[in-house]
PDB file of C-alpha atoms in Angstrom:
ATOM      1  CA  MET A  29      29.263 -58.238  23.007  1.00  0.00           C
ATOM      2  CA  LYS A  30      29.969 -58.040  19.278  1.00  0.00           C
ATOM      3  CA  ILE A  31      26.312 -58.689  18.521  1.00  0.00           C
ATOM      4  CA  ALA A  32      25.226 -55.909  20.882  1.00  0.00           C
ATOM      5  CA  THR A  33      27.703 -53.483  19.271  1.00  0.00           C
ATOM      6  CA  ILE A  34      26.547 -54.419  15.753  1.00  0.00           C
ATOM      7  CA  PHE A  35      22.906 -54.122  16.823  1.00  0.00           C
ATOM      8  CA  CYS A  36      23.540 -50.633  18.325  1.00  0.00           C
ATOM      9  CA  ALA A  37      25.409 -49.551  15.174  1.00  0.00           C
ATOM     10  CA  ILE A  38      22.529 -50.705  12.951  1.00  0.00           C
ATOM     11  CA  LEU A  39      19.987 -49.008  15.223  1.00  0.00           C
ATOM     12  CA  ILE A  40      21.945 -45.699  15.213  1.00  0.00           C
ATOM     13  CA  THR A  41      22.428 -45.878  11.418  1.00  0.00           C
ATOM     14  CA  ALA A  42      18.690 -46.516  10.906  1.00  0.00           C
ATOM     15  CA  PHE A  43      17.819 -43.621  13.213  1.00  0.00           C
ATOM     16  CA  ILE A  44      20.154 -41.229  11.382  1.00  0.00           C
ATOM     17  CA  ALA A  45      18.963 -42.378   7.971  1.00  0.00           C
ATOM     18  CA  THR A  46      15.286 -41.843   8.798  1.00  0.00           C
ATOM     19  CA  SER A  47      15.784 -38.562  10.601  1.00  0.00           C
ATOM     20  CA  CYS A  48      17.773 -37.098   7.681  1.00  0.00           C
ATOM     21  CA  SER A  49      15.364 -38.195   4.982  1.00  0.00           C
ATOM     22  CA  THR A  50      13.231 -35.627   3.232  1.00  0.00           C
ATOM     23  CA  THR A  51       9.510 -35.870   2.939  1.00  0.00           C
ATOM     24  CA  THR A  52       7.566 -35.475  -0.256  1.00  0.00           C
ATOM     25  CA  SER A  53       5.333 -32.730   1.129  1.00  0.00           C
ATOM     26  CA  ALA A  54       7.122 -29.387   1.097  1.00  0.00           C
ATOM     27  CA  VAL A  55       6.352 -26.672   3.568  1.00  0.00           C
ATOM     28  CA  LYS A  56       4.899 -23.681   1.769  1.00  0.00           C
ATOM     29  CA  ILE A  57       5.906 -20.285   3.022  1.00  0.00           C
ATOM     30  CA  LYS A  58       3.134 -17.769   2.722  1.00  0.00           C
ATOM     31  CA  PRO A  59       4.203 -14.660   0.863  1.00  0.00           C
ATOM     32  CA  LYS A  60       4.205 -11.414   2.777  1.00  0.00           C
ATOM     33  CA  SER A  61       0.720 -10.032   2.395  1.00  0.00           C
ATOM     34  CA  GLU A  62       0.561  -7.021   0.132  1.00  0.00           C
ATOM     35  CA  VAL A  63      -1.590  -4.034   0.859  1.00  0.00           C
ATOM     36  CA  SER A  64      -4.732  -4.031  -1.263  1.00  0.00           C
ATOM     37  CA  ILE A  65      -4.899  -1.104  -3.680  1.00  0.00           C
ATOM     38  CA  SER A  66      -8.631  -0.818  -3.156  1.00  0.00           C
ATOM     39  CA  ASN A  67     -10.202   1.468  -0.556  1.00  0.00           C
ATOM     40  CA  GLN A  68      -6.846   2.822   0.626  1.00  0.00           C
ATOM     41  CA  ASN A  69      -5.868   6.475   0.747  1.00  0.00           C
ATOM     42  CA  TRP A  70      -2.765   6.675  -1.450  1.00  0.00           C
ATOM     43  CA  TYR A  71      -0.633   9.807  -1.030  1.00  0.00           C
ATOM     44  CA  LEU A  72       1.617  11.044  -3.829  1.00  0.00           C
ATOM     45  CA  VAL A  73       5.264  11.112  -2.746  1.00  0.00           C
ATOM     46  CA  ASN A  74       8.325  12.781  -4.183  1.00  0.00           C
ATOM     47  CA  ASP A  75      11.712  11.985  -2.628  1.00  0.00           C
ATOM     48  CA  ASN A  76       9.829  10.216   0.200  1.00  0.00           C
ATOM     49  CA  ASP A  77       7.871  13.351   1.142  1.00  0.00           C
ATOM     50  CA  VAL A  78       4.110  13.593   0.657  1.00  0.00           C
ATOM     51  CA  VAL A  79       3.327  16.139  -2.069  1.00  0.00           C
ATOM     52  CA  LYS A  80       1.193  19.012  -0.803  1.00  0.00           C
ATOM     53  CA  GLY A  81      -1.351  20.933  -2.789  1.00  0.00           C
ATOM     54  CA  LEU A  82      -3.375  24.039  -2.071  1.00  0.00           C
ATOM     55  CA  TYR A  83      -3.992  24.777   1.615  1.00  0.00           C
ATOM     56  CA  ASP A  84      -1.276  22.233   2.488  1.00  0.00           C
ATOM     57  CA  LYS A  85      -3.640  19.355   1.604  1.00  0.00           C
ATOM     58  CA  ASP A  86      -2.045  16.048   0.518  1.00  0.00           C
ATOM     59  CA  VAL A  87      -2.295  15.088  -3.164  1.00  0.00           C
ATOM     60  CA  ASN A  88      -3.973  11.676  -3.065  1.00  0.00           C
ATOM     61  CA  LEU A  89      -6.196   9.099  -4.678  1.00  0.00           C
ATOM     62  CA  THR A  90      -8.477   6.289  -3.547  1.00  0.00           C
ATOM     63  CA  ILE A  91      -9.254   3.345  -5.820  1.00  0.00           C
ATOM     64  CA  ASP A  92     -12.534   1.468  -5.422  1.00  0.00           C
ATOM     65  CA  GLU A  93     -12.131  -1.691  -7.506  1.00  0.00           C
ATOM     66  CA  ALA A  94     -15.623  -2.970  -6.672  1.00  0.00           C
ATOM     67  CA  ASN A  95     -17.221   0.130  -8.223  1.00  0.00           C
ATOM     68  CA  SER A  96     -14.452   0.729 -10.817  1.00  0.00           C
ATOM     69  CA  THR A  97     -13.844   4.277  -9.623  1.00  0.00           C
ATOM     70  CA  VAL A  98     -10.966   6.401  -8.445  1.00  0.00           C
ATOM     71  CA  THR A  99     -11.367   9.638  -6.505  1.00  0.00           C
ATOM     72  CA  GLY A 100      -8.841  12.054  -5.143  1.00  0.00           C
ATOM     73  CA  PHE A 101      -7.324  15.470  -4.718  1.00  0.00           C
ATOM     74  CA  ALA A 102      -5.027  16.678  -7.503  1.00  0.00           C
ATOM     75  CA  GLY A 103      -3.492  19.657  -5.711  1.00  0.00           C
ATOM     76  CA  CYS A 104      -6.267  22.188  -6.182  1.00  0.00           C
ATOM     77  CA  ASN A 105      -9.339  20.339  -7.378  1.00  0.00           C
ATOM     78  CA  ASN A 106     -10.992  17.072  -6.456  1.00  0.00           C
ATOM     79  CA  PHE A 107     -11.369  14.538  -9.234  1.00  0.00           C
ATOM     80  CA  THR A 108     -13.135  11.295 -10.043  1.00  0.00           C
ATOM     81  CA  ALA A 109     -12.487   8.820 -12.846  1.00  0.00           C
ATOM     82  CA  THR A 110     -13.264   5.300 -13.983  1.00  0.00           C
ATOM     83  CA  PHE A 111     -10.716   2.642 -13.043  1.00  0.00           C
ATOM     84  CA  THR A 112     -10.408  -0.441 -15.230  1.00  0.00           C
ATOM     85  CA  LYS A 113      -8.215  -3.510 -14.928  1.00  0.00           C
ATOM     86  CA  VAL A 114      -8.349  -6.064 -17.745  1.00  0.00           C
ATOM     87  CA  SER A 115      -5.739  -8.804 -18.258  1.00  0.00           C
ATOM     88  CA  GLY A 116      -3.208  -6.963 -16.119  1.00  0.00           C
ATOM     89  CA  VAL A 117      -3.647  -3.647 -17.945  1.00  0.00           C
ATOM     90  CA  VAL A 118      -5.034  -0.785 -15.884  1.00  0.00           C
ATOM     91  CA  SER A 119      -6.366   2.563 -16.940  1.00  0.00           C
ATOM     92  CA  PHE A 120      -7.903   5.699 -15.508  1.00  0.00           C
ATOM     93  CA  VAL A 121     -10.467   7.201 -17.900  1.00  0.00           C
ATOM     94  CA  ASN A 122     -13.527   9.471 -17.977  1.00  0.00           C
ATOM     95  CA  PHE A 123     -12.127  12.108 -15.644  1.00  0.00           C
ATOM     96  CA  SER A 124     -14.223  14.833 -14.113  1.00  0.00           C
ATOM     97  CA  GLU A 125     -12.931  17.399 -11.690  1.00  0.00           C
ATOM     98  CA  THR A 126     -14.006  20.472  -9.801  1.00  0.00           C
ATOM     99  CA  LYS A 127     -13.069  23.707 -11.546  1.00  0.00           C
ATOM    100  CA  MET A 128     -11.473  25.953  -8.926  1.00  0.00           C
ATOM    101  CA  ALA A 129      -9.080  28.572 -10.286  1.00  0.00           C
ATOM    102  CA  CYS A 130      -5.792  28.016  -8.512  1.00  0.00           C
ATOM    103  CA  PRO A 131      -2.180  29.124  -8.683  1.00  0.00           C
ATOM    104  CA  ASN A 132       0.157  26.512 -10.200  1.00  0.00           C
ATOM    105  CA  ILE A 133      -2.703  24.780 -11.996  1.00  0.00           C
ATOM    106  CA  SER A 134      -0.092  23.448 -14.444  1.00  0.00           C
ATOM    107  CA  LYS A 135       1.191  21.019 -11.780  1.00  0.00           C
ATOM    108  CA  GLU A 136      -2.313  19.656 -11.280  1.00  0.00           C
ATOM    109  CA  LYS A 137      -2.803  19.273 -15.024  1.00  0.00           C
ATOM    110  CA  ALA A 138       0.516  17.409 -15.264  1.00  0.00           C
ATOM    111  CA  PHE A 139      -0.553  15.082 -12.426  1.00  0.00           C
ATOM    112  CA  LEU A 140      -3.898  14.281 -14.089  1.00  0.00           C
ATOM    113  CA  SER A 141      -2.213  13.849 -17.468  1.00  0.00           C
ATOM    114  CA  MET A 142       0.187  11.290 -15.987  1.00  0.00           C
ATOM    115  CA  LEU A 143      -2.734   9.392 -14.421  1.00  0.00           C
ATOM    116  CA  LYS A 144      -4.315   9.172 -17.860  1.00  0.00           C
ATOM    117  CA  ASN A 145      -1.116   7.520 -19.172  1.00  0.00           C
ATOM    118  CA  VAL A 146      -0.933   4.768 -16.523  1.00  0.00           C
ATOM    119  CA  ASN A 147      -1.274   1.227 -17.866  1.00  0.00           C
ATOM    120  CA  ARG A 148       0.098  -0.879 -15.017  1.00  0.00           C
ATOM    121  CA  TYR A 149       0.891  -0.766 -11.337  1.00  0.00           C
ATOM    122  CA  GLU A 150       2.941  -2.587  -8.736  1.00  0.00           C
ATOM    123  CA  VAL A 151       2.488  -2.709  -4.981  1.00  0.00           C
ATOM    124  CA  SER A 152       5.618  -2.964  -2.869  1.00  0.00           C
ATOM    125  CA  GLY A 153       4.872  -3.008   0.844  1.00  0.00           C
ATOM    126  CA  LYS A 154       2.881   0.167   1.452  1.00  0.00           C
ATOM    127  CA  GLU A 155       3.885   1.787  -1.824  1.00  0.00           C
ATOM    128  CA  LEU A 156       1.890   1.941  -5.039  1.00  0.00           C
ATOM    129  CA  HIS A 157       3.961   2.478  -8.193  1.00  0.00           C
ATOM    130  CA  LEU A 158       2.143   3.609 -11.341  1.00  0.00           C
ATOM    131  CA  TYR A 159       3.778   2.946 -14.704  1.00  0.00           C
ATOM    132  CA  LYS A 160       3.399   3.503 -18.404  1.00  0.00           C
ATOM    133  CA  GLY A 161       5.056   0.380 -19.762  1.00  0.00           C
ATOM    134  CA  ASN A 162       8.326   0.140 -17.833  1.00  0.00           C
ATOM    135  CA  ILE A 163       8.513   3.866 -17.071  1.00  0.00           C
ATOM    136  CA  LEU A 164       7.689   4.799 -13.482  1.00  0.00           C
ATOM    137  CA  LEU A 165       5.327   7.761 -13.551  1.00  0.00           C
ATOM    138  CA  MET A 166       4.371   8.201  -9.897  1.00  0.00           C
ATOM    139  CA  THR A 167       4.751   6.672  -6.471  1.00  0.00           C
ATOM    140  CA  PHE A 168       2.127   6.768  -3.731  1.00  0.00           C
ATOM    141  CA  LYS A 169       2.235   5.633  -0.101  1.00  0.00           C
ATOM    142  CA  THR A 170      -0.485   4.507   2.262  1.00  0.00           C
ATOM    143  CA  THR A 171      -0.492   4.530   6.042  1.00  0.00           C
TER     144      THR A 171
END
């Protein structure tokens, strides 16, 4: 009887020891997939509301990384620019825009001026944050 008890105790101890051991291969958790910045319609937001331009049209931009371009609506006029990303530094350069005369054109000029100052971005969920250094310039959302 003692031998059977000792045998059962050894068997239970061995079972517990092997079931509690860790393996050398760790399970990798896939990070939550981020929305690609490319070929998305990004809408400028202010206090979580989409900013509207002339004729109640949403101020927006679309980045095409494959062709290094960005296009959009700045509040009155459409625009296009070159998009570059080198070693983590981004820039929007070589702007051209339509030339409609509009009320509050100063807001559009401020928007385009801020785009010209962007040197990095971050994507958080469905939000695109554009920065100059560590200063947040603008936030956009996609659907």
